[in-house]
mmCIF file of C-alpha atoms in Angstrom:
data_model
loop_
_atom_site.group_PDB
_atom_site.id
_atom_site.type_symbol
_atom_site.label_atom_id
_atom_site.label_comp_id
_atom_site.label_asym_id
_atom_site.label_seq_id
_atom_site.Cartn_x
_atom_site.Cartn_y
_atom_site.Cartn_z
ATOM 1 C CA MET A 1 0.000 0.000 0.000
ATOM 2 C CA GLU A 2 1.279 3.456 -0.899
ATOM 3 C CA THR A 3 2.439 5.616 1.997
ATOM 4 C CA ARG A 4 0.036 8.485 2.627
ATOM 5 C CA ARG A 5 1.119 12.108 2.946
ATOM 6 C CA THR A 6 -0.618 14.843 4.876
ATOM 7 C CA PRO A 7 -1.749 18.039 3.125
ATOM 8 C CA LEU A 8 1.224 19.744 4.806
ATOM 9 C CA HIS A 9 3.918 17.517 3.296
ATOM 10 C CA ALA A 10 5.320 20.297 1.103
ATOM 11 C CA GLU A 11 5.460 22.641 4.102
ATOM 12 C CA HIS A 12 7.353 20.025 6.105
ATOM 13 C CA GLU A 13 9.817 19.544 3.270
ATOM 14 C CA ALA A 14 10.375 23.301 3.017
ATOM 15 C CA LEU A 15 11.163 23.377 6.734
ATOM 16 C CA GLY A 16 13.784 20.652 6.314
ATOM 17 C CA ALA A 17 11.886 17.939 8.158
ATOM 18 C CA GLN A 18 13.301 14.458 8.544
ATOM 19 C CA PHE A 19 10.511 11.987 7.857
ATOM 20 C CA THR A 20 9.528 8.603 9.189
ATOM 21 C CA ASP A 21 6.926 6.096 8.073
ATOM 22 C CA PHE A 22 4.297 5.711 10.775
ATOM 23 C CA ALA A 23 1.033 3.742 10.506
ATOM 24 C CA GLY A 24 1.039 4.080 6.723
ATOM 25 C CA TRP A 25 1.807 7.795 6.769
ATOM 26 C CA ARG A 26 4.942 9.773 5.873
ATOM 27 C CA MET A 27 5.274 11.960 8.969
ATOM 28 C CA PRO A 28 7.840 14.520 10.186
ATOM 29 C CA LEU A 29 10.030 12.969 12.882
ATOM 30 C CA ARG A 30 11.969 16.153 13.576
ATOM 31 C CA TYR A 31 12.781 19.426 11.831
ATOM 32 C CA ASP A 32 16.010 20.474 13.481
ATOM 33 C CA SER A 33 16.539 18.986 16.918
ATOM 34 C CA GLU A 34 14.153 16.828 18.943
ATOM 35 C CA LEU A 35 15.660 18.346 22.076
ATOM 36 C CA ALA A 36 15.029 21.915 20.895
ATOM 37 C CA GLU A 37 11.481 21.039 19.857
ATOM 38 C CA HIS A 38 10.817 19.375 23.211
ATOM 39 C CA HIS A 39 12.079 22.419 25.129
ATOM 40 C CA ALA A 40 10.057 24.757 22.895
ATOM 41 C CA VAL A 41 6.829 22.983 23.880
ATOM 42 C CA ARG A 42 7.772 23.193 27.565
ATOM 43 C CA THR A 43 8.848 26.857 27.503
ATOM 44 C CA SER A 44 7.031 28.489 24.567
ATOM 45 C CA ALA A 45 5.079 26.414 22.036
ATOM 46 C CA GLY A 46 5.306 23.704 19.418
ATOM 47 C CA LEU A 47 3.183 23.187 16.293
ATOM 48 C CA PHE A 48 2.286 19.611 15.336
ATOM 49 C CA ASP A 49 0.727 18.063 12.242
ATOM 50 C CA LEU A 50 -1.516 15.253 13.510
ATOM 51 C CA THR A 51 -3.449 14.607 10.314
ATOM 52 C CA HIS A 52 -2.568 10.914 10.542
ATOM 53 C CA MET A 53 -5.104 10.473 13.359
ATOM 54 C CA GLY A 54 -8.411 8.854 12.411
ATOM 55 C CA GLU A 55 -11.799 10.607 12.543
ATOM 56 C CA ILE A 56 -14.974 8.540 12.640
ATOM 57 C CA VAL A 57 -18.395 10.189 12.774
ATOM 58 C CA LEU A 58 -21.537 8.621 14.215
ATOM 59 C CA THR A 59 -24.909 10.213 13.506
ATOM 60 C CA GLY A 60 -28.525 9.348 14.201
ATOM 61 C CA PRO A 61 -31.095 9.183 17.000
ATOM 62 C CA GLU A 62 -29.271 6.294 18.693
ATOM 63 C CA ALA A 63 -25.675 7.327 18.006
ATOM 64 C CA GLY A 64 -25.050 7.885 21.713
ATOM 65 C CA ARG A 65 -26.493 4.504 22.679
ATOM 66 C CA ALA A 66 -24.459 2.811 19.956
ATOM 67 C CA LEU A 67 -21.286 4.320 21.415
ATOM 68 C CA ASP A 68 -22.369 3.364 24.937
ATOM 69 C CA HIS A 69 -22.505 -0.237 23.706
ATOM 70 C CA ALA A 70 -19.281 -0.033 21.708
ATOM 71 C CA LEU A 71 -17.044 1.800 24.194
ATOM 72 C CA VAL A 72 -16.302 1.546 27.920
ATOM 73 C CA GLY A 73 -17.411 5.151 28.532
ATOM 74 C CA HIS A 74 -20.846 6.762 28.810
ATOM 75 C CA ALA A 75 -20.912 8.667 25.528
ATOM 76 C CA SER A 76 -24.617 9.523 25.642
ATOM 77 C CA ALA A 77 -23.948 11.463 28.858
ATOM 78 C CA ILE A 78 -21.466 13.797 27.145
ATOM 79 C CA GLY A 79 -22.926 17.271 26.710
ATOM 80 C CA VAL A 80 -23.044 18.835 23.257
ATOM 81 C CA GLY A 81 -19.761 20.637 22.702
ATOM 82 C CA ARG A 82 -17.898 18.548 25.277
ATOM 83 C CA ALA A 83 -15.466 15.642 24.895
ATOM 84 C CA ARG A 84 -14.319 12.624 26.856
ATOM 85 C CA TYR A 85 -11.316 10.310 26.888
ATOM 86 C CA THR A 86 -12.376 6.664 26.581
ATOM 87 C CA MET A 87 -11.417 3.270 25.172
ATOM 88 C CA ILE A 88 -12.743 0.543 22.945
ATOM 89 C CA CYS A 89 -12.110 -2.911 24.409
ATOM 90 C CA ALA A 90 -12.397 -6.506 23.256
ATOM 91 C CA ALA A 91 -14.819 -8.940 24.886
ATOM 92 C CA ASP A 92 -12.013 -10.086 27.219
ATOM 93 C CA GLY A 93 -11.382 -6.498 28.359
ATOM 94 C CA GLY A 94 -8.187 -5.943 26.394
ATOM 95 C CA VAL A 95 -7.726 -2.434 25.011
ATOM 96 C CA LEU A 96 -8.167 -2.140 21.238
ATOM 97 C CA ASP A 97 -7.531 1.615 21.230
ATOM 98 C CA ASP A 98 -7.830 4.698 23.366
ATOM 99 C CA LEU A 99 -10.010 7.444 21.919
ATOM 100 C CA ILE A 100 -11.351 10.932 22.375
ATOM 101 C CA VAL A 101 -15.078 11.281 21.699
ATOM 102 C CA TYR A 102 -16.471 14.734 20.903
ATOM 103 C CA ARG A 103 -20.211 15.286 20.947
ATOM 104 C CA THR A 104 -20.626 17.762 18.125
ATOM 105 C CA GLY A 105 -24.438 17.742 18.015
ATOM 106 C CA GLU A 106 -27.498 16.229 19.651
ATOM 107 C CA GLN A 107 -27.242 13.276 17.272
ATOM 108 C CA GLU A 108 -23.603 13.537 16.166
ATOM 109 C CA TYR A 109 -20.320 12.332 17.644
ATOM 110 C CA LEU A 110 -16.748 12.623 16.399
ATOM 111 C CA VAL A 111 -14.483 9.746 17.480
ATOM 112 C CA VAL A 112 -10.736 10.361 17.183
ATOM 113 C CA ALA A 113 -8.651 7.191 16.974
ATOM 114 C CA ASN A 114 -4.938 6.519 16.849
ATOM 115 C CA ALA A 115 -3.547 6.324 13.321
ATOM 116 C CA SER A 116 -2.405 2.709 13.661
ATOM 117 C CA ASN A 117 -5.872 1.593 14.803
ATOM 118 C CA ALA A 118 -8.207 3.881 12.833
ATOM 119 C CA ALA A 119 -9.322 1.276 10.292
ATOM 120 C CA ALA A 120 -9.849 -1.391 12.966
ATOM 121 C CA VAL A 121 -11.790 1.011 15.191
ATOM 122 C CA HIS A 122 -14.028 1.988 12.284
ATOM 123 C CA GLU A 123 -14.691 -1.674 11.506
ATOM 124 C CA GLU A 124 -15.513 -2.423 15.157
ATOM 125 C CA LEU A 125 -17.827 0.575 15.468
ATOM 126 C CA VAL A 126 -19.711 -0.454 12.320
ATOM 127 C CA ALA A 127 -20.167 -3.964 13.721
ATOM 128 C CA ARG A 128 -21.137 -2.804 17.206
ATOM 129 C CA ALA A 129 -23.613 -0.185 15.948
ATOM 130 C CA LYS A 130 -25.720 -2.791 14.163
ATOM 131 C CA GLY A 131 -29.240 -2.825 15.580
ATOM 132 C CA TYR A 132 -29.021 0.840 16.583
ATOM 133 C CA ASP A 133 -30.481 3.727 14.608
ATOM 134 C CA ALA A 134 -27.049 5.183 13.912
ATOM 135 C CA ALA A 135 -24.745 5.607 10.917
ATOM 136 C CA VAL A 136 -20.970 5.143 11.191
ATOM 137 C CA GLU A 137 -18.706 6.826 8.655
ATOM 138 C CA ASP A 138 -14.922 7.025 8.391
ATOM 139 C CA ARG A 139 -14.346 10.729 7.748
ATOM 140 C CA SER A 140 -10.561 10.734 8.199
ATOM 141 C CA ALA A 141 -9.972 11.987 4.658
ATOM 142 C CA ASP A 142 -12.138 15.034 5.388
ATOM 143 C CA TYR A 143 -9.929 16.339 8.184
ATOM 144 C CA ALA A 144 -6.501 17.796 8.708
ATOM 145 C CA LEU A 145 -5.542 18.095 12.373
ATOM 146 C CA LEU A 146 -3.083 20.606 13.805
ATOM 147 C CA ALA A 147 -2.080 21.114 17.430
ATOM 148 C CA VAL A 148 -0.354 24.050 19.070
ATOM 149 C CA GLN A 149 0.930 23.102 22.506
ATOM 150 C CA GLY A 150 2.814 25.008 25.175
ATOM 151 C CA PRO A 151 2.535 27.859 27.666
ATOM 152 C CA LYS A 152 2.358 30.456 24.867
ATOM 153 C CA ALA A 153 -0.258 28.576 22.813
ATOM 154 C CA THR A 154 -3.068 30.883 23.913
ATOM 155 C CA ALA A 155 -1.140 34.037 23.045
ATOM 156 C CA ILE A 156 -0.244 32.654 19.609
ATOM 157 C CA LEU A 157 -3.742 31.504 18.685
ATOM 158 C CA ALA A 158 -5.620 34.466 20.183
ATOM 159 C CA GLY A 159 -4.823 36.792 17.283
ATOM 160 C CA LEU A 160 -6.070 34.303 14.699
ATOM 161 C CA THR A 161 -9.564 33.571 16.023
ATOM 162 C CA GLY A 162 -12.526 35.471 17.370
ATOM 163 C CA THR A 163 -13.165 32.779 19.984
ATOM 164 C CA ASP A 164 -12.402 33.836 23.558
ATOM 165 C CA LEU A 165 -9.725 31.265 24.347
ATOM 166 C CA ALA A 166 -9.901 32.005 28.060
ATOM 167 C CA ALA A 167 -13.451 30.628 27.969
ATOM 168 C CA VAL A 168 -12.483 27.465 26.070
ATOM 169 C CA LYS A 169 -12.884 24.563 28.490
ATOM 170 C CA TYR A 170 -10.743 21.464 28.668
ATOM 171 C CA TYR A 171 -12.187 18.516 26.778
ATOM 172 C CA ALA A 172 -14.553 20.710 24.816
ATOM 173 C CA SER A 173 -14.906 21.733 21.170
ATOM 174 C CA TYR A 174 -16.015 24.951 19.526
ATOM 175 C CA PRO A 175 -16.910 25.623 15.870
ATOM 176 C CA THR A 176 -14.991 28.759 14.940
ATOM 177 C CA GLU A 177 -12.664 30.304 12.371
ATOM 178 C CA VAL A 178 -8.874 30.337 12.551
ATOM 179 C CA ALA A 179 -6.976 32.618 10.188
ATOM 180 C CA GLY A 180 -10.248 33.082 8.325
ATOM 181 C CA ARG A 181 -10.835 29.369 7.748
ATOM 182 C CA PRO A 182 -13.555 27.194 9.359
ATOM 183 C CA ALA A 183 -12.244 25.031 12.182
ATOM 184 C CA LEU A 184 -13.372 22.891 15.074
ATOM 185 C CA LEU A 185 -11.300 24.138 17.998
ATOM 186 C CA ALA A 186 -10.611 21.731 20.852
ATOM 187 C CA ARG A 187 -8.549 21.816 24.042
ATOM 188 C CA THR A 188 -7.139 18.428 25.025
ATOM 189 C CA GLY A 189 -3.474 17.684 24.286
ATOM 190 C CA TYR A 190 -0.897 14.919 24.630
ATOM 191 C CA THR A 191 2.172 16.769 25.862
ATOM 192 C CA GLY A 192 1.484 17.716 29.469
ATOM 193 C CA GLU A 193 1.104 21.362 28.430
ATOM 194 C CA ASP A 194 -1.902 23.535 27.718
ATOM 195 C CA GLY A 195 -2.817 23.804 24.075
ATOM 196 C CA PHE A 196 -5.352 23.518 21.301
ATOM 197 C CA GLU A 197 -6.263 21.210 18.446
ATOM 198 C CA LEU A 198 -7.691 22.422 15.144
ATOM 199 C CA PHE A 199 -9.785 20.171 12.931
ATOM 200 C CA LEU A 200 -9.687 21.678 9.436
ATOM 201 C CA ALA A 201 -10.567 20.922 5.844
ATOM 202 C CA PRO A 202 -7.383 19.490 4.274
ATOM 203 C CA ALA A 203 -7.293 22.289 1.686
ATOM 204 C CA ASP A 204 -7.212 24.895 4.471
ATOM 205 C CA ALA A 205 -4.387 23.275 6.435
ATOM 206 C CA PRO A 206 -1.404 24.917 4.647
ATOM 207 C CA HIS A 207 -2.899 28.392 5.096
ATOM 208 C CA VAL A 208 -3.591 27.890 8.802
ATOM 209 C CA TRP A 209 -0.199 26.224 9.361
ATOM 210 C CA GLY A 210 1.543 29.224 7.825
ATOM 211 C CA ALA A 211 -0.540 31.665 9.852
ATOM 212 C CA LEU A 212 0.326 29.848 13.071
ATOM 213 C CA LEU A 213 4.048 29.829 12.252
ATOM 214 C CA ALA A 214 3.926 33.558 11.556
ATOM 215 C CA ALA A 215 1.924 34.333 14.688
ATOM 216 C CA GLY A 216 4.212 32.114 16.737
ATOM 217 C CA ALA A 217 7.515 33.548 15.520
ATOM 218 C CA PRO A 218 7.636 36.346 18.156
ATOM 219 C CA HIS A 219 6.867 33.707 20.802
ATOM 220 C CA ASP A 220 9.637 31.263 19.748
ATOM 221 C CA LEU A 221 7.165 28.658 18.461
ATOM 222 C CA LYS A 222 8.809 25.742 16.671
ATOM 223 C CA PRO A 223 7.329 23.152 14.326
ATOM 224 C CA ALA A 224 7.552 19.859 16.196
ATOM 225 C CA GLY A 225 7.689 16.248 15.028
ATOM 226 C CA LEU A 226 6.758 12.843 16.351
ATOM 227 C CA GLY A 227 10.110 12.413 18.095
ATOM 228 C CA CYS A 228 9.605 15.092 20.721
ATOM 229 C CA ARG A 229 5.922 14.238 20.984
ATOM 230 C CA ASP A 230 6.958 10.881 22.430
ATOM 231 C CA THR A 231 9.304 12.300 25.077
ATOM 232 C CA LEU A 232 6.739 14.952 26.006
ATOM 233 C CA ARG A 233 3.939 12.428 26.551
ATOM 234 C CA LEU A 234 6.308 10.129 28.473
ATOM 235 C CA GLU A 235 7.258 12.910 30.906
ATOM 236 C CA ALA A 236 3.542 13.581 31.372
ATOM 237 C CA GLY A 237 2.935 9.884 32.122
ATOM 238 C CA MET A 238 0.516 9.502 29.202
ATOM 239 C CA PRO A 239 0.100 6.030 27.677
ATOM 240 C CA LEU A 240 0.897 5.161 24.072
ATOM 241 C CA TYR A 241 -1.093 2.494 22.274
ATOM 242 C CA GLY A 242 1.171 -0.422 21.402
ATOM 243 C CA ASN A 243 3.372 0.274 24.429
ATOM 244 C CA GLU A 244 1.383 0.879 27.608
ATOM 245 C CA LEU A 245 -1.995 0.036 26.087
ATOM 246 C CA THR A 246 -2.453 -3.257 24.244
ATOM 247 C CA ALA A 247 -5.058 -5.947 23.678
ATOM 248 C CA ALA A 248 -3.246 -7.984 26.349
ATOM 249 C CA ARG A 249 -4.003 -5.411 29.093
ATOM 250 C CA THR A 250 -7.193 -3.864 30.420
ATOM 251 C CA PRO A 251 -7.679 -0.195 31.368
ATOM 252 C CA TYR A 252 -7.293 -1.244 35.021
ATOM 253 C CA HIS A 253 -3.749 -2.467 34.405
ATOM 254 C CA ALA A 254 -2.869 1.014 33.103
ATOM 255 C CA ASN A 255 -4.457 2.765 36.128
ATOM 256 C CA LEU A 256 -7.257 3.987 33.871
ATOM 257 C CA GLY A 257 -10.159 2.111 35.409
ATOM 258 C CA ARG A 258 -11.852 5.473 35.913
ATOM 259 C CA VAL A 259 -12.807 5.543 32.232
ATOM 260 C CA VAL A 260 -14.762 2.283 32.549
ATOM 261 C CA LYS A 261 -18.394 3.047 33.389
ATOM 262 C CA LEU A 262 -19.695 -0.286 34.673
ATOM 263 C CA ASP A 263 -22.879 1.345 35.958
ATOM 264 C CA LYS A 264 -24.093 2.900 32.686
ATOM 265 C CA PRO A 265 -27.523 1.659 31.510
ATOM 266 C CA GLU A 266 -26.350 0.239 28.182
ATOM 267 C CA ASP A 267 -24.588 -3.118 28.184
ATOM 268 C CA PHE A 268 -21.213 -2.873 26.470
ATOM 269 C CA VAL A 269 -18.582 -5.082 24.909
ATOM 270 C CA GLY A 270 -16.166 -6.281 27.576
ATOM 271 C CA ARG A 271 -18.358 -5.376 30.548
ATOM 272 C CA ASP A 272 -18.317 -8.799 32.249
ATOM 273 C CA ALA A 273 -14.559 -9.230 31.871
ATOM 274 C CA LEU A 274 -13.848 -5.710 33.089
ATOM 275 C CA ALA A 275 -16.201 -6.090 36.059
ATOM 276 C CA ALA A 276 -14.291 -9.223 37.059
ATOM 277 C CA VAL A 277 -10.945 -7.390 36.870
ATOM 278 C CA ALA A 278 -12.358 -4.478 38.876
ATOM 279 C CA GLU A 279 -13.418 -6.924 41.594
ATOM 280 C CA GLN A 280 -10.423 -9.262 41.611
ATOM 281 C CA GLY A 281 -7.631 -6.781 40.917
ATOM 282 C CA VAL A 282 -4.782 -6.942 38.416
ATOM 283 C CA ASP A 283 -1.650 -9.041 38.256
ATOM 284 C CA ALA A 284 0.460 -6.111 37.041
ATOM 285 C CA ARG A 285 0.246 -2.343 37.293
ATOM 286 C CA LEU A 286 1.729 0.439 35.222
ATOM 287 C CA VAL A 287 4.273 2.439 37.229
ATOM 288 C CA GLY A 288 6.786 5.188 36.722
ATOM 289 C CA LEU A 289 10.497 4.435 37.130
ATOM 290 C CA LYS A 290 13.210 6.993 37.840
ATOM 291 C CA THR A 291 16.848 6.144 37.251
ATOM 292 C CA THR A 292 19.958 7.456 38.925
ATOM 293 C CA SER A 293 21.855 7.606 35.629
ATOM 294 C CA ARG A 294 21.406 8.956 32.141
ATOM 295 C CA ARG A 295 21.232 5.439 30.658
ATOM 296 C CA ALA A 296 17.651 5.087 29.562
ATOM 297 C CA PRO A 297 15.542 1.947 29.964
ATOM 298 C CA ARG A 298 13.872 1.110 26.658
ATOM 299 C CA HIS A 299 10.745 -0.691 25.531
ATOM 300 C CA GLY A 300 11.037 -4.412 26.249
ATOM 301 C CA TYR A 301 13.812 -4.212 28.851
ATOM 302 C CA ALA A 302 13.361 -6.494 31.863
ATOM 303 C CA VAL A 303 12.527 -5.084 35.304
ATOM 304 C CA LEU A 304 14.201 -6.941 38.195
ATOM 305 C CA ASP A 305 13.506 -7.192 41.923
ATOM 306 C CA ALA A 306 16.121 -6.879 44.666
ATOM 307 C CA ALA A 307 17.115 -10.528 44.195
ATOM 308 C CA GLY A 308 17.657 -10.060 40.465
ATOM 309 C CA ALA A 309 14.563 -11.987 39.387
ATOM 310 C CA VAL A 310 12.626 -10.708 36.365
ATOM 311 C CA ILE A 311 9.281 -9.330 37.569
ATOM 312 C CA GLY A 312 8.179 -6.996 34.794
ATOM 313 C CA GLU A 313 8.911 -5.168 31.583
ATOM 314 C CA VAL A 314 9.553 -1.596 30.488
ATOM 315 C CA THR A 315 6.955 -0.262 28.052
ATOM 316 C CA SER A 316 8.518 3.166 27.316
ATOM 317 C CA GLY A 317 11.681 4.910 28.418
ATOM 318 C CA ALA A 318 13.913 7.843 27.558
ATOM 319 C CA LEU A 319 16.253 10.444 28.945
ATOM 320 C CA SER A 320 13.930 13.215 30.114
ATOM 321 C CA PRO A 321 15.004 16.495 28.481
ATOM 322 C CA THR A 322 13.074 18.494 31.086
ATOM 323 C CA LEU A 323 14.206 16.635 34.196
ATOM 324 C CA GLY A 324 17.742 15.689 33.173
ATOM 325 C CA TYR A 325 17.547 12.014 34.153
ATOM 326 C CA SER A 326 16.055 8.913 32.584
ATOM 327 C CA VAL A 327 12.465 7.856 33.195
ATOM 328 C CA ALA A 328 10.396 4.885 32.135
ATOM 329 C CA LEU A 329 6.957 3.350 32.313
ATOM 330 C CA ALA A 330 6.759 -0.342 33.171
ATOM 331 C CA TYR A 331 4.395 -3.079 34.249
ATOM 332 C CA VAL A 332 5.267 -4.708 37.587
ATOM 333 C CA PRO A 333 3.318 -6.816 40.119
ATOM 334 C CA PRO A 334 1.199 -4.766 42.563
ATOM 335 C CA ALA A 335 3.487 -5.780 45.444
ATOM 336 C CA HIS A 336 6.319 -3.851 43.743
ATOM 337 C CA ALA A 337 4.244 -0.882 42.555
ATOM 338 C CA GLU A 338 4.382 1.447 45.561
ATOM 339 C CA PRO A 339 6.353 4.695 45.127
ATOM 340 C CA GLY A 340 9.712 4.403 46.802
ATOM 341 C CA THR A 341 10.179 0.730 45.875
ATOM 342 C CA GLU A 342 13.732 0.072 44.683
ATOM 343 C CA LEU A 343 14.075 -2.146 41.620
ATOM 344 C CA ALA A 344 16.487 -2.522 38.702
ATOM 345 C CA VAL A 345 16.326 -2.609 34.918
ATOM 346 C CA ASP A 346 18.530 -4.817 32.765
ATOM 347 C CA ILE A 347 20.096 -2.346 30.341
ATOM 348 C CA ARG A 348 22.171 -4.329 27.855
ATOM 349 C CA GLY A 349 23.330 -6.807 30.489
ATOM 350 C CA ARG A 350 23.926 -4.309 33.271
ATOM 351 C CA GLN A 351 21.557 -3.913 36.203
ATOM 352 C CA GLU A 352 20.755 -0.227 36.602
ATOM 353 C CA PRO A 353 18.979 0.760 39.836
ATOM 354 C CA VAL A 354 15.574 2.423 39.499
ATOM 355 C CA GLU A 355 12.982 3.744 41.916
ATOM 356 C CA VAL A 356 9.221 3.527 41.531
ATOM 357 C CA VAL A 357 7.814 7.067 41.554
ATOM 358 C CA ALA A 358 4.351 8.585 41.334
ATOM 359 C CA LEU A 359 3.115 9.679 37.922
ATOM 360 C CA PRO A 360 3.323 11.983 36.109
ATOM 361 C CA PHE A 361 7.061 12.598 36.083
ATOM 362 C CA TYR A 362 6.429 16.182 35.001
ATOM 363 C CA LYS A 363 3.482 18.442 35.773
ATOM 364 C CA ARG A 364 3.219 21.983 34.503
ATOM 365 C CA ASN A 365 2.692 24.935 36.788
ATOM 366 C CA SER A 366 -0.935 25.855 36.101
#
C-alpha cells in the first residue's frame, strides 16, 4: 500500500523535516533537533501536524447509545460541545484503542482514533452499531488536524480567532474560524502542556499552518515532530497504544479504570470481563520508574527485583530532556508498585537501579 502524505507535506519539506513512516503515513520525525522542539513545547510552544489520526463520525437518533454499547465510557452522557477520553475494548477487556469522543451535536459524535488503529476502530464501530439507529462513517480523509501546545499557545492563537480562548474549556470543542478558515477548535493535548487542536478541511491546512508559524515567531514557536511528541507524553505519564496500552491489558492495568463506566444503563462489549478485573484486581500495574543515571531503559527491557529476578517489563523509556535524568513506564506486580520501591532494569546486560515514583514525572505549573 502506498504511503500516505498529509496536506502539509510540502510545508514540512520546506522546513527541512526528517521523515519517518508511521502507521502508513509519511510523517515529520523532527525538523532540526528533537531536544530543541521538546524544550520549545515546555517553555514556549510547538506546532504539530496530527493529520494521521483517524476521525470517525456517528450520527442518528441512537448514536449515543451505539457508542455506549461499543465503548467503555458513557458517551450519551457527554454534553453537546464537550469531549471525553475513553477506550474501545475486546470482549475479554483488552484495550483495542484509546479514543477521544467529541459530541458535536445532539445526534452527532466525532471519534478520534490513533492512526495505527483507525481502520480497525471503524470496523468495530460499524459492527457494534448494528441494531441501533445510527450511521458510522470514516471521515478521516475530510480532516486535517493541527495542534499548538505550550505555555504560549493561547497568546499565539488568540490573534487568529474570534473565539475567547480564556473561555475554552478542557475537553470541549467549539466551531470557529482560525486565520479566516472554518475550524473545530478543541482543548485536550498529549504533551502535558496547555494547548489547542484544530480540525480543518485538508485544503485549508497549509494556510492555517503558515498563519500559526507567523503568529508564533515572536513567541519562539517551533514546528515539532513525532520524536519530541513521544518524550513529552512520556514525561507527562501519558500512555501510548502499542506500548502501555495493548489488547493484552485492560484499562485497570494502566491505572485507567476510571474511564470504565460499569454502571451505565447500556450493556457494552467487555463489561463482564472488566467487572471481574475491577473486583479481583490486576496481576500487574503500570508504574513510573526513575533512574539514577542517564542510561535510559527502553521498551522491552526487563525489570528486576532486589534478588535479580525478572518481575516486569519496560513499556517506554527515555532520557527526560526536562528533568535531566532517565524515566520509564513499566508493568510490575502490585506488590512492587508502591512509590519508593527500589528495583532494577537490565540495560544491555547491566543492572541499573531504578525507583518507583508517582506519575506523572512532570506536571506543569498551572
